[in-house]
Short mmCIF file of C-alpha atoms in Angstrom, two decimals:
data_model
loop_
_atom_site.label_atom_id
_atom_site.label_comp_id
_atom_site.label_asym_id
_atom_site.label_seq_id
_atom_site.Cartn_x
_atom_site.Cartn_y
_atom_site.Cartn_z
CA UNK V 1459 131.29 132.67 87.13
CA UNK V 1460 130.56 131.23 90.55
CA UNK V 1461 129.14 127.52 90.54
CA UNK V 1462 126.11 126.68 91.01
CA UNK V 1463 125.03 124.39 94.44
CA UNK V 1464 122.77 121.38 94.67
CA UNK V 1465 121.80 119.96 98.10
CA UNK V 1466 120.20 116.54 98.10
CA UNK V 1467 118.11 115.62 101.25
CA UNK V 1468 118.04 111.99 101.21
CA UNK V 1469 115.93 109.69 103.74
CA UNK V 1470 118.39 107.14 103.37
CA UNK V 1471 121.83 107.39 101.80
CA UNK V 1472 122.10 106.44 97.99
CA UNK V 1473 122.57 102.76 97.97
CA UNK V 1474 122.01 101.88 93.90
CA UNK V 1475 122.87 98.11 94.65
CA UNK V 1476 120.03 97.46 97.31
CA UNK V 1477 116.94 99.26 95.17
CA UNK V 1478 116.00 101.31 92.36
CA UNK V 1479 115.63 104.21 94.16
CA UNK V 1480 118.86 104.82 94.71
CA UNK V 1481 120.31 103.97 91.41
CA UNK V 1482 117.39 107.03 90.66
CA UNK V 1483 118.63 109.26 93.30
CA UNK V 1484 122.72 109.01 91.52
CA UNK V 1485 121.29 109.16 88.27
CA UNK V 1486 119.74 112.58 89.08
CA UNK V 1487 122.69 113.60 90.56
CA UNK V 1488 124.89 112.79 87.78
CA UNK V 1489 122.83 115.04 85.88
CA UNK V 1490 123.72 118.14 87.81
CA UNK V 1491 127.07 117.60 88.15
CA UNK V 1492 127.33 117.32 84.34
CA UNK V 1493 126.10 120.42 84.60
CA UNK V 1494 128.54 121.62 86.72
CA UNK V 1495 126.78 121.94 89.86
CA UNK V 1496 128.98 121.02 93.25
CA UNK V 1497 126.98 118.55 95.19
CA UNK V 1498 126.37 117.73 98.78
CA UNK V 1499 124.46 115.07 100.16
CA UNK V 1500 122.97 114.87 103.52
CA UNK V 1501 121.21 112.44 105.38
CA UNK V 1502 119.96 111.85 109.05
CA UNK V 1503 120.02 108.03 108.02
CA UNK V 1504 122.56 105.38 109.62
CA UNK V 1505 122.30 103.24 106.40
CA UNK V 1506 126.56 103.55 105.55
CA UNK V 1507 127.28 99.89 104.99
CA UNK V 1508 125.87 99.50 101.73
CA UNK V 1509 125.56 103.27 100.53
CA UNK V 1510 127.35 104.04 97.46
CA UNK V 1511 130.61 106.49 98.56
CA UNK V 1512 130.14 109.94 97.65
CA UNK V 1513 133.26 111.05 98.40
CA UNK V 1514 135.02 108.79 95.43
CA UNK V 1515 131.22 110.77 93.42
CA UNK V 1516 132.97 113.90 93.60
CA UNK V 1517 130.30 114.63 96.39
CA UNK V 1518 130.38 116.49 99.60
CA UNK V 1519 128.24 114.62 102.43
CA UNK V 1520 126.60 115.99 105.71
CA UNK V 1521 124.91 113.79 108.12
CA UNK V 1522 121.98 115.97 109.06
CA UNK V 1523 119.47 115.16 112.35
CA UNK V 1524 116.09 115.93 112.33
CA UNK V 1525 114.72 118.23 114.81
CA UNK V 1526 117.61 120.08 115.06
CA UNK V 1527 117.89 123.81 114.89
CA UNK V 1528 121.90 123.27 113.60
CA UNK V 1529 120.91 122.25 110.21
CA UNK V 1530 118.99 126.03 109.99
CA UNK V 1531 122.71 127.35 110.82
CA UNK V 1532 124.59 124.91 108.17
CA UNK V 1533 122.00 125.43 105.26
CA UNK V 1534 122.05 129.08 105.54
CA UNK V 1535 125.94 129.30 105.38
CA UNK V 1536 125.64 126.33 102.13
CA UNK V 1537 122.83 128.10 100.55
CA UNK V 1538 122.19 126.41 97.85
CA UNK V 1539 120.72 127.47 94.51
CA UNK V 1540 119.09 123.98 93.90
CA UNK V 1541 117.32 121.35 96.69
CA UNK V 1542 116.29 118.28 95.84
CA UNK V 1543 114.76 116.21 98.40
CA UNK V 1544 114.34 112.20 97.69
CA UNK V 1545 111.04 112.06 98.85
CA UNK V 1546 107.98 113.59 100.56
CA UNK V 1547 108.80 112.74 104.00
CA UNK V 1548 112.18 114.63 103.77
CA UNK V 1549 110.32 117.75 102.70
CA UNK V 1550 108.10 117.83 105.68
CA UNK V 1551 111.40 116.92 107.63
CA UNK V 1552 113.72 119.82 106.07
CA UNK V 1553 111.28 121.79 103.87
CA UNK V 1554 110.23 124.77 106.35
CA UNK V 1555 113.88 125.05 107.33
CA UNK V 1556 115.42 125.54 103.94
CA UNK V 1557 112.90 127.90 102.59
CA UNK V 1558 113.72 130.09 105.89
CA UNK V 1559 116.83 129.90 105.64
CA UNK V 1560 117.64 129.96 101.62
CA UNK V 1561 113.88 131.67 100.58
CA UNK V 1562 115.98 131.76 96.69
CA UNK V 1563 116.77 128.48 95.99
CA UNK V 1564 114.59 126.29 93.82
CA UNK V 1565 112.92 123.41 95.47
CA UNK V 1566 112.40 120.44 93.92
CA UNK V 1567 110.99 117.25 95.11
CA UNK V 1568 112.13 113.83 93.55
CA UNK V 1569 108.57 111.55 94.24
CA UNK V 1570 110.48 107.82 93.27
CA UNK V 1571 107.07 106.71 92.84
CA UNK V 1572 103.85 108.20 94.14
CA UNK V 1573 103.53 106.70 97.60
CA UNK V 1574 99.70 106.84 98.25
CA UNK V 1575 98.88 105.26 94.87
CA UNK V 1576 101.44 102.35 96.28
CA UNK V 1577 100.05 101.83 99.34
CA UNK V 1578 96.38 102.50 98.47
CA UNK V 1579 96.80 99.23 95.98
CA UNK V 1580 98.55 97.12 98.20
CA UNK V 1581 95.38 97.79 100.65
CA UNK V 1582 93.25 96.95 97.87
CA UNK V 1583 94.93 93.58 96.85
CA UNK V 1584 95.70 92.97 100.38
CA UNK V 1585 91.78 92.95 101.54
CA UNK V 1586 90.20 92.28 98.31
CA UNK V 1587 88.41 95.35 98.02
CA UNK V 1588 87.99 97.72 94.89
CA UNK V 1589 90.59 100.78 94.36
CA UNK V 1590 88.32 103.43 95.28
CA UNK V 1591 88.80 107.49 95.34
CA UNK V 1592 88.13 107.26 99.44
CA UNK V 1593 90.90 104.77 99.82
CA UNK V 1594 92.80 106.53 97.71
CA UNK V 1595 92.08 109.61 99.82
CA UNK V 1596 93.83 108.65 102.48
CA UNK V 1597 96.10 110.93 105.34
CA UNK V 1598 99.36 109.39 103.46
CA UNK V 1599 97.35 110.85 100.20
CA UNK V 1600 97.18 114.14 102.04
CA UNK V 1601 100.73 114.75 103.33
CA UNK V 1602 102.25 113.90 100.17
CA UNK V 1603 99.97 115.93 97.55
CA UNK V 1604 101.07 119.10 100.22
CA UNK V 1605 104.60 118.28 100.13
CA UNK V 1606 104.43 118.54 96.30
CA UNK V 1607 102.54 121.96 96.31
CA UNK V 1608 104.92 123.20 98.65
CA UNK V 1609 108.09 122.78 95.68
CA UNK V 1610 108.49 124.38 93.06
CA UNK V 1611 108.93 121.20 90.98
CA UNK V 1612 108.21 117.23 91.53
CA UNK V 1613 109.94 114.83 89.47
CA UNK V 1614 108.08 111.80 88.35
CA UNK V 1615 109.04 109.03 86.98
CA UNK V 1616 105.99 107.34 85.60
CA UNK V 1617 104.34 108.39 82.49
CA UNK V 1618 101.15 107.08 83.68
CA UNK V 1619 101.29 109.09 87.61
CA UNK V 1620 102.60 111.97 85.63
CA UNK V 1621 99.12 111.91 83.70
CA UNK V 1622 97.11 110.73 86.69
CA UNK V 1623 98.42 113.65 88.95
CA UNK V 1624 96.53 116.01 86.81
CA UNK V 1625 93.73 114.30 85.79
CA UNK V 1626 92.88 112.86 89.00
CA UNK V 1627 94.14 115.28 91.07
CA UNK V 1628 94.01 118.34 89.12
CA UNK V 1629 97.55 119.18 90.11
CA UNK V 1630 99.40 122.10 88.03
CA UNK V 1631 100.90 121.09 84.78
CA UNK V 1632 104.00 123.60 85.13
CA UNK V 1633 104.87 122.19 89.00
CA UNK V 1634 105.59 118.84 87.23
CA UNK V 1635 108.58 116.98 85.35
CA UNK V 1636 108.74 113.89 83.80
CA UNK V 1637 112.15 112.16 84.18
CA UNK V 1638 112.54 108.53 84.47
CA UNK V 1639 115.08 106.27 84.76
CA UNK V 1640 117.69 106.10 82.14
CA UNK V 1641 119.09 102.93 80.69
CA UNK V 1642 120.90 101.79 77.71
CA UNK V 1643 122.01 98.55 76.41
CA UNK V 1644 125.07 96.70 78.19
CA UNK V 1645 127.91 96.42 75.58
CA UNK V 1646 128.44 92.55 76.04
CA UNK V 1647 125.33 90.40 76.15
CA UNK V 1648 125.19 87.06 76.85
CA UNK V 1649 123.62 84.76 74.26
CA UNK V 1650 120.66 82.09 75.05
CA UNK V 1651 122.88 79.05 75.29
CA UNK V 1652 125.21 81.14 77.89
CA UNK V 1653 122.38 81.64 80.10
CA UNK V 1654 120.45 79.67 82.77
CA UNK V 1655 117.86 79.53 85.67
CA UNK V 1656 114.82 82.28 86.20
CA UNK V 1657 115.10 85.04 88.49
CA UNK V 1658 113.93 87.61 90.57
CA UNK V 1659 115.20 90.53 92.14
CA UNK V 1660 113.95 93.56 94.29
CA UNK V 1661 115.01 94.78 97.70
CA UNK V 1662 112.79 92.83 100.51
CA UNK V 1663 112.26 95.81 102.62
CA UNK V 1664 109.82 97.01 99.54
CA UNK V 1665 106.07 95.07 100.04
CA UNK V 1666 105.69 94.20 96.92
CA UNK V 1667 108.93 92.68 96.47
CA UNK V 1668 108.04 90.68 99.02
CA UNK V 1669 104.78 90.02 98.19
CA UNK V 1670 105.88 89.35 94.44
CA UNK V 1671 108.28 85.94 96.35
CA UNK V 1672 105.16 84.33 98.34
CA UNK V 1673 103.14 84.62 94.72
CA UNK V 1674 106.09 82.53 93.43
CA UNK V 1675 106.01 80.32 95.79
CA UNK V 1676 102.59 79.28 95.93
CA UNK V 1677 100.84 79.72 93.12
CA UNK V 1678 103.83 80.38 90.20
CA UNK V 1679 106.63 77.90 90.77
CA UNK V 1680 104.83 74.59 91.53
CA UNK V 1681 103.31 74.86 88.49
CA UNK V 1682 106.73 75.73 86.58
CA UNK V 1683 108.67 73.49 88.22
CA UNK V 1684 105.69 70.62 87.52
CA UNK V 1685 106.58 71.00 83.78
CA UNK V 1686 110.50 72.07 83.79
CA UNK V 1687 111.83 69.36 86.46
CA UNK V 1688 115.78 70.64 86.26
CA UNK V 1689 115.01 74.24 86.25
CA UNK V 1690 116.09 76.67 89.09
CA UNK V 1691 114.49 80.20 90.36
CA UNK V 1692 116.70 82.13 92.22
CA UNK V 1693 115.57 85.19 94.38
CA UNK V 1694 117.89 88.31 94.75
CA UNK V 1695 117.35 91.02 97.31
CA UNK V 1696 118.85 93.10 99.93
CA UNK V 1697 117.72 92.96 103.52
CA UNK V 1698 116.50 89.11 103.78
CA UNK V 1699 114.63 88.76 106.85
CA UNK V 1700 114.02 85.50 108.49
CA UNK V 1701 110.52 85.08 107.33
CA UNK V 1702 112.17 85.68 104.06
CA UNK V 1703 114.67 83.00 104.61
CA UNK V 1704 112.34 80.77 105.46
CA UNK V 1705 111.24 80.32 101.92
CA UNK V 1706 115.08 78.86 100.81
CA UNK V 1707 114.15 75.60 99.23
CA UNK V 1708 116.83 74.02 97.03
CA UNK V 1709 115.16 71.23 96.90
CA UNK V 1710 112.41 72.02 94.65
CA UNK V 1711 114.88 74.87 92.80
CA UNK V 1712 113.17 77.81 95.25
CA UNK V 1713 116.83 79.60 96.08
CA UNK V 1714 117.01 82.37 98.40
CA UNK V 1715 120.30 84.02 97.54
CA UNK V 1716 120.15 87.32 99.29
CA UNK V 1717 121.81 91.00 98.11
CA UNK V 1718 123.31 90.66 94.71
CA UNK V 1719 126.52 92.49 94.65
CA UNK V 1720 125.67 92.99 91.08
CA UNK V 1721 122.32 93.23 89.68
CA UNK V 1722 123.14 93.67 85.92
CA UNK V 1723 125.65 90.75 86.44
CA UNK V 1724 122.99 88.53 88.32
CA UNK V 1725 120.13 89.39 85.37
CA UNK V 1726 122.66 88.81 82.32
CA UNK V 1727 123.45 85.06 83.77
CA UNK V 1728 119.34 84.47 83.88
CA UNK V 1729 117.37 83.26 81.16
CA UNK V 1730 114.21 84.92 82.41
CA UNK V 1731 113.01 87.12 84.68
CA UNK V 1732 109.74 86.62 86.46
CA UNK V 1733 108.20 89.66 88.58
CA UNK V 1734 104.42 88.95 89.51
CA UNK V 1735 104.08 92.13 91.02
CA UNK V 1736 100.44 92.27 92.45
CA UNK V 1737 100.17 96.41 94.01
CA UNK V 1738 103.14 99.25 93.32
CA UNK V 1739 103.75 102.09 91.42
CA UNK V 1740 106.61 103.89 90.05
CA UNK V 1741 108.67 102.17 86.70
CA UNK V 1742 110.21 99.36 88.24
CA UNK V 1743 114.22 99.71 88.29
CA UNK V 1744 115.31 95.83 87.91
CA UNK V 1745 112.72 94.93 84.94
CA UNK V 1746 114.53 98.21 83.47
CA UNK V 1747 118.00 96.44 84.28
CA UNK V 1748 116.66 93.04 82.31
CA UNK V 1749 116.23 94.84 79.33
CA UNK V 1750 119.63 96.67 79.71
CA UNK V 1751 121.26 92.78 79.92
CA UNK V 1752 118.66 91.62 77.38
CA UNK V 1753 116.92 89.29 79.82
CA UNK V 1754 113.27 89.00 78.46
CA UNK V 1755 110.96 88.98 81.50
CA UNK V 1756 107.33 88.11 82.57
CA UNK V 1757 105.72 90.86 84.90
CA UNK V 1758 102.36 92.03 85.51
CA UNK V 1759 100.17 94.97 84.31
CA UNK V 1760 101.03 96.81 87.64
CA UNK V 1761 105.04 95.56 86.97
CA UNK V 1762 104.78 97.08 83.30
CA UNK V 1763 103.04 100.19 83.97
CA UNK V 1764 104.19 103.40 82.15
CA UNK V 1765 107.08 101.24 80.65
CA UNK V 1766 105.90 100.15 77.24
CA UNK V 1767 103.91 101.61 74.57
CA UNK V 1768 100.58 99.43 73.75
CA UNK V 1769 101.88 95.87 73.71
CA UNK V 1770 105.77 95.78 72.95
CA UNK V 1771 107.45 94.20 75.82
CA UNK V 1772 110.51 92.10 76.76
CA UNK V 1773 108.91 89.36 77.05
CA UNK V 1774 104.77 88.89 78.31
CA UNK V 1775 102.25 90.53 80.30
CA UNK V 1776 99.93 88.37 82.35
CA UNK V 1777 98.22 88.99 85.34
CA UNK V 1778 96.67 85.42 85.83
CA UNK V 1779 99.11 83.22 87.32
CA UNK V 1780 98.67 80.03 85.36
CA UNK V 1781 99.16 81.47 82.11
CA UNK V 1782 101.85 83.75 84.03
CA UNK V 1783 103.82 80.41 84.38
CA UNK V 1784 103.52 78.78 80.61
CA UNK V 1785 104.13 81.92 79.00
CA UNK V 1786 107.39 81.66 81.47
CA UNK V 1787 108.52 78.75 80.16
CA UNK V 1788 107.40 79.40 76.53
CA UNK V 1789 110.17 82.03 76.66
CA UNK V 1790 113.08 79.74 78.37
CA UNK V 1791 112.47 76.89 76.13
CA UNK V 1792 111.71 78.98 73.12
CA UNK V 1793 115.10 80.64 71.57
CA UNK V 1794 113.14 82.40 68.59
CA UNK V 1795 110.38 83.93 71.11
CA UNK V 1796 113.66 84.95 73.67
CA UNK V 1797 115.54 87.04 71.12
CA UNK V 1798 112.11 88.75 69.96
CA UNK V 1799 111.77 89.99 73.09
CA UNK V 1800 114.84 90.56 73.59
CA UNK V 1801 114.90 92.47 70.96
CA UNK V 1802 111.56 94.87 72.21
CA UNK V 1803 113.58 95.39 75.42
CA UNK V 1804 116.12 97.20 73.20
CA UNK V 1805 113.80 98.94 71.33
CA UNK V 1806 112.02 100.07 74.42
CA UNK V 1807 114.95 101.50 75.81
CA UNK V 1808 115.86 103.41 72.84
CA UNK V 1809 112.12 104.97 72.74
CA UNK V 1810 111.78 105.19 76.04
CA UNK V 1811 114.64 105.39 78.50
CA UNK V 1812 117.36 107.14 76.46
CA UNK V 1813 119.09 109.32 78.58
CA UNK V 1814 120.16 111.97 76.36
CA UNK V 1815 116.58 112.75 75.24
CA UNK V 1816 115.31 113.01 78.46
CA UNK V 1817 118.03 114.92 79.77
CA UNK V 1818 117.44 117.18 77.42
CA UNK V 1819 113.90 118.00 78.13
CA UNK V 1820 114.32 117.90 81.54
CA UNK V 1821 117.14 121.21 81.56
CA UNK V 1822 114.47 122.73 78.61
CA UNK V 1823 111.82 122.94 81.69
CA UNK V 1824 114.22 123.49 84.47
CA UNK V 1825 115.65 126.16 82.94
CA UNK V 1826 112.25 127.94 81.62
CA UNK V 1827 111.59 127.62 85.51
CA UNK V 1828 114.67 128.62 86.98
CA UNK V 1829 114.74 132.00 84.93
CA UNK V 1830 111.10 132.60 85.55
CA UNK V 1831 110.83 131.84 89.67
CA UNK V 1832 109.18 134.25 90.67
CA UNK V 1833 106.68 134.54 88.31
CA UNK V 1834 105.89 130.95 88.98
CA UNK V 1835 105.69 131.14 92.47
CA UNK V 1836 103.05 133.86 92.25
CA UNK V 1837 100.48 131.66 89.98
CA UNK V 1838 101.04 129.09 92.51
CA UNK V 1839 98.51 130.13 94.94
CA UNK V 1840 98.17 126.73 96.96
CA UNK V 1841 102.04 126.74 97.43
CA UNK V 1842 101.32 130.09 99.26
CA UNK V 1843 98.82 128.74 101.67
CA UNK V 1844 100.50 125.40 102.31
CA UNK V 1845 103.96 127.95 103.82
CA UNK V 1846 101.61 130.18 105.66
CA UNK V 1847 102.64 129.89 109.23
CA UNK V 1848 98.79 128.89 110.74
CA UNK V 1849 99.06 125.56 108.18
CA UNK V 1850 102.83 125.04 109.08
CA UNK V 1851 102.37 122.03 111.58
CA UNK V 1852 105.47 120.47 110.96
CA UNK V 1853 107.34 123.28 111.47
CA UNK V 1854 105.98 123.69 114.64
CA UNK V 1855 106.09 120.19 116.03
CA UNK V 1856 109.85 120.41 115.20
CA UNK V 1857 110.21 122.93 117.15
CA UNK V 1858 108.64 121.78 119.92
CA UNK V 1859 110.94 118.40 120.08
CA UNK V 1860 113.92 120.29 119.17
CA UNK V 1861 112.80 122.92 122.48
CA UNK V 1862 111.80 119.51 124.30
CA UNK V 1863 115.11 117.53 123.54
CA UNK V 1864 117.48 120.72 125.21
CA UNK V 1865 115.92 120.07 128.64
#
């Protein structure tokens, strides 16, 4: 029996030790290739220094170029059974081509986190105004909900969008999957007494990282460091920037450290983690990591969305940033309150990010799908409209640049 084929588009390569996403994007992977699918990945991103190597994966790569009639010419000869692509922009980049050019194989789109919601709630924390169905509505909102109807199946990660999608949105039930990350607890974890300092972590090229580090700064850390003199915060993150830099302060324990070459090694040396995320959306990848290390944390309502059921946690919720501070240090000063929580971060993971159990009814709907395509595709009467050729604007702008480019 011949095997199957996945192609993953990716917008940038996998790189698991700069963000969440990519740890996602290798996860998902894995889980074809235990399958038995071969895999190839391909990119028209330049991001190789820190990308994870595919090659030593078991994975074929292609770099890939956008506007550029040679991919049509590649894909067809691949033809895959199975393409994923890592987000929405990489379906309006490669999306017409591959359903020309491989009409058979299943499409399915991997959302990370649903990028309008993000970006609608970082404009409404950003100008103080309410989180409203017009700002919601926004051309971002647009492109992405089409990309979605265009595959035959989006992955989401977050219980919460996976609900909000249809209730909000009214989008179809059977186009959607709920897979999150998977994580499972570390087989060595540190004890209290082996542990020191708070910390944060989160790739700096993500807003709300960033925005999450000038929070600390000015309204979270004075007031920890008022009542915990010795203690140290250090910040984690790929892709420091200057204005990021900036920030380093040893002097009042505010340490800039820069891209951790291991995140799970980094969080299981912390006492605490502190993530004051204001706007985002998704499951966040490194509060997922804390509980993996058993490093209780202190987040947000936004940071712990879709991640715990009614009030178990790893630690506290708190979206006011004076009582985010003392319930901080309750936990670092407090071993009885630390192994409680670290305790619900085990418990959570069992109940909520076992990977087995998801896996499991993740092939249960891709299957049911896979064997019934067609049928699908024919209830699916917005996918239809979105590939008729008078709505297919992407396709023809490509064109144009790729006719444009020649001369």
């Amino acid at each position: 029996m011949e095997q199957k084929k996945l192609l993953f588009i990716g917008l940038v390569w996998p790189e698991p030790k700069s963000s969440a996403a990519g740890t996602r994007s290798l996860q998902l992977l894995a889980v074809f290739k235990e399958q038995g699918y071969t895999i190839t990945v391909a990119s028209a991103a330049q991001n190789i220094e820190f990308s994870e190597d595919q090659a030593a994966l078991g994975y074929a790569f292609q770099t890939i170029a956008v506007n550029d009639a040679t991919f049509d010419t590649w894909v067809r000869n691949l033809q895959p059974d199975v393409v994923v692509f890592d987000r929405f922009i990489t379906e309006e980049q490669f999306g017409w081509r591959v359903r020309e050019q491989c009409p058979n194989a299943l499409t399915l789109l991997d959302s990370q986190d649903v990028h309008f919601l993000r970006l609608a709630r970082q404009e409404s924390v950003k100008n103080n105004v309410p989180l409203t169905r017009e700002l919601l509505l926004s051309d971002t909102a647009k492109r992405e909900l089409a990309a979605y109807y265009r595959c035959d199946l989006v992955l989401v990660i977050s219980q919460f969008e996976y609900d909000w999608l249809q209730s909000e949105w009214q989008f179809p039930h059977a186009q959607l999957v709920y897979l999150p990350l998977f994580g499972q607890k570390a087989p060595t974890i540190p004890t209290f007494e082996e542990r020191s300092d708070f910390v944060v972590i989160g790739n700096f090229l993500h807003e709300p990282n960033w925005d999450a580090v000038q929070v600390l700064k000015y309204h979270i850390w004075p007031r920890m460091r008022q009542q915990l003199p010795q203690a140290q915060l250090r910040i984690y993150g790929a892709y420091a920037t200057e204005k990021v830099l900036q920030l380093h302060h040893p002097q009042t324990g505010f340490h800039i450290e820069g891209r951790a070459e291991s995140a799970f090694d980094v969080l299981a040396k912390a006492k605490v983690m502190v993530a004051p995320l204001r706007f985002g959306a998704g499951i966040k990848g490194k509060l997922l990591e804390a509980m993996q290390v058993g490093t209780p944390s202190v987040t947000t309502a936004i940071g712990a969305e879709a991640m715990h059921p009614q009030e178990l946690w790893n630690g506290y919720i708190s979206d006011d940033w004076d009582t985010f501070a003392d319930l901080a240090i309750q936990l670092y000063k407090d071993q009885a309150l630390w192994t409680q929580a670290q305790a619900n971060g085990f418990a959570l993971l069992d109940s909520h990010f076992n990977k087995y159990t998801l896996i499991i009814n993740f092939w249960k709907q891709f299957e049911d799908y896979s064997l019934h395509l067609k049928e699908y595709r024919e209830q699916h009467v917005i996918r239809q409209l979105l590939q008729h050729n008078t709505l297919q604007s992407k396709r023809y702008l490509a064109k144009w640049i790729a006719a444009k480019n020649t001369k």
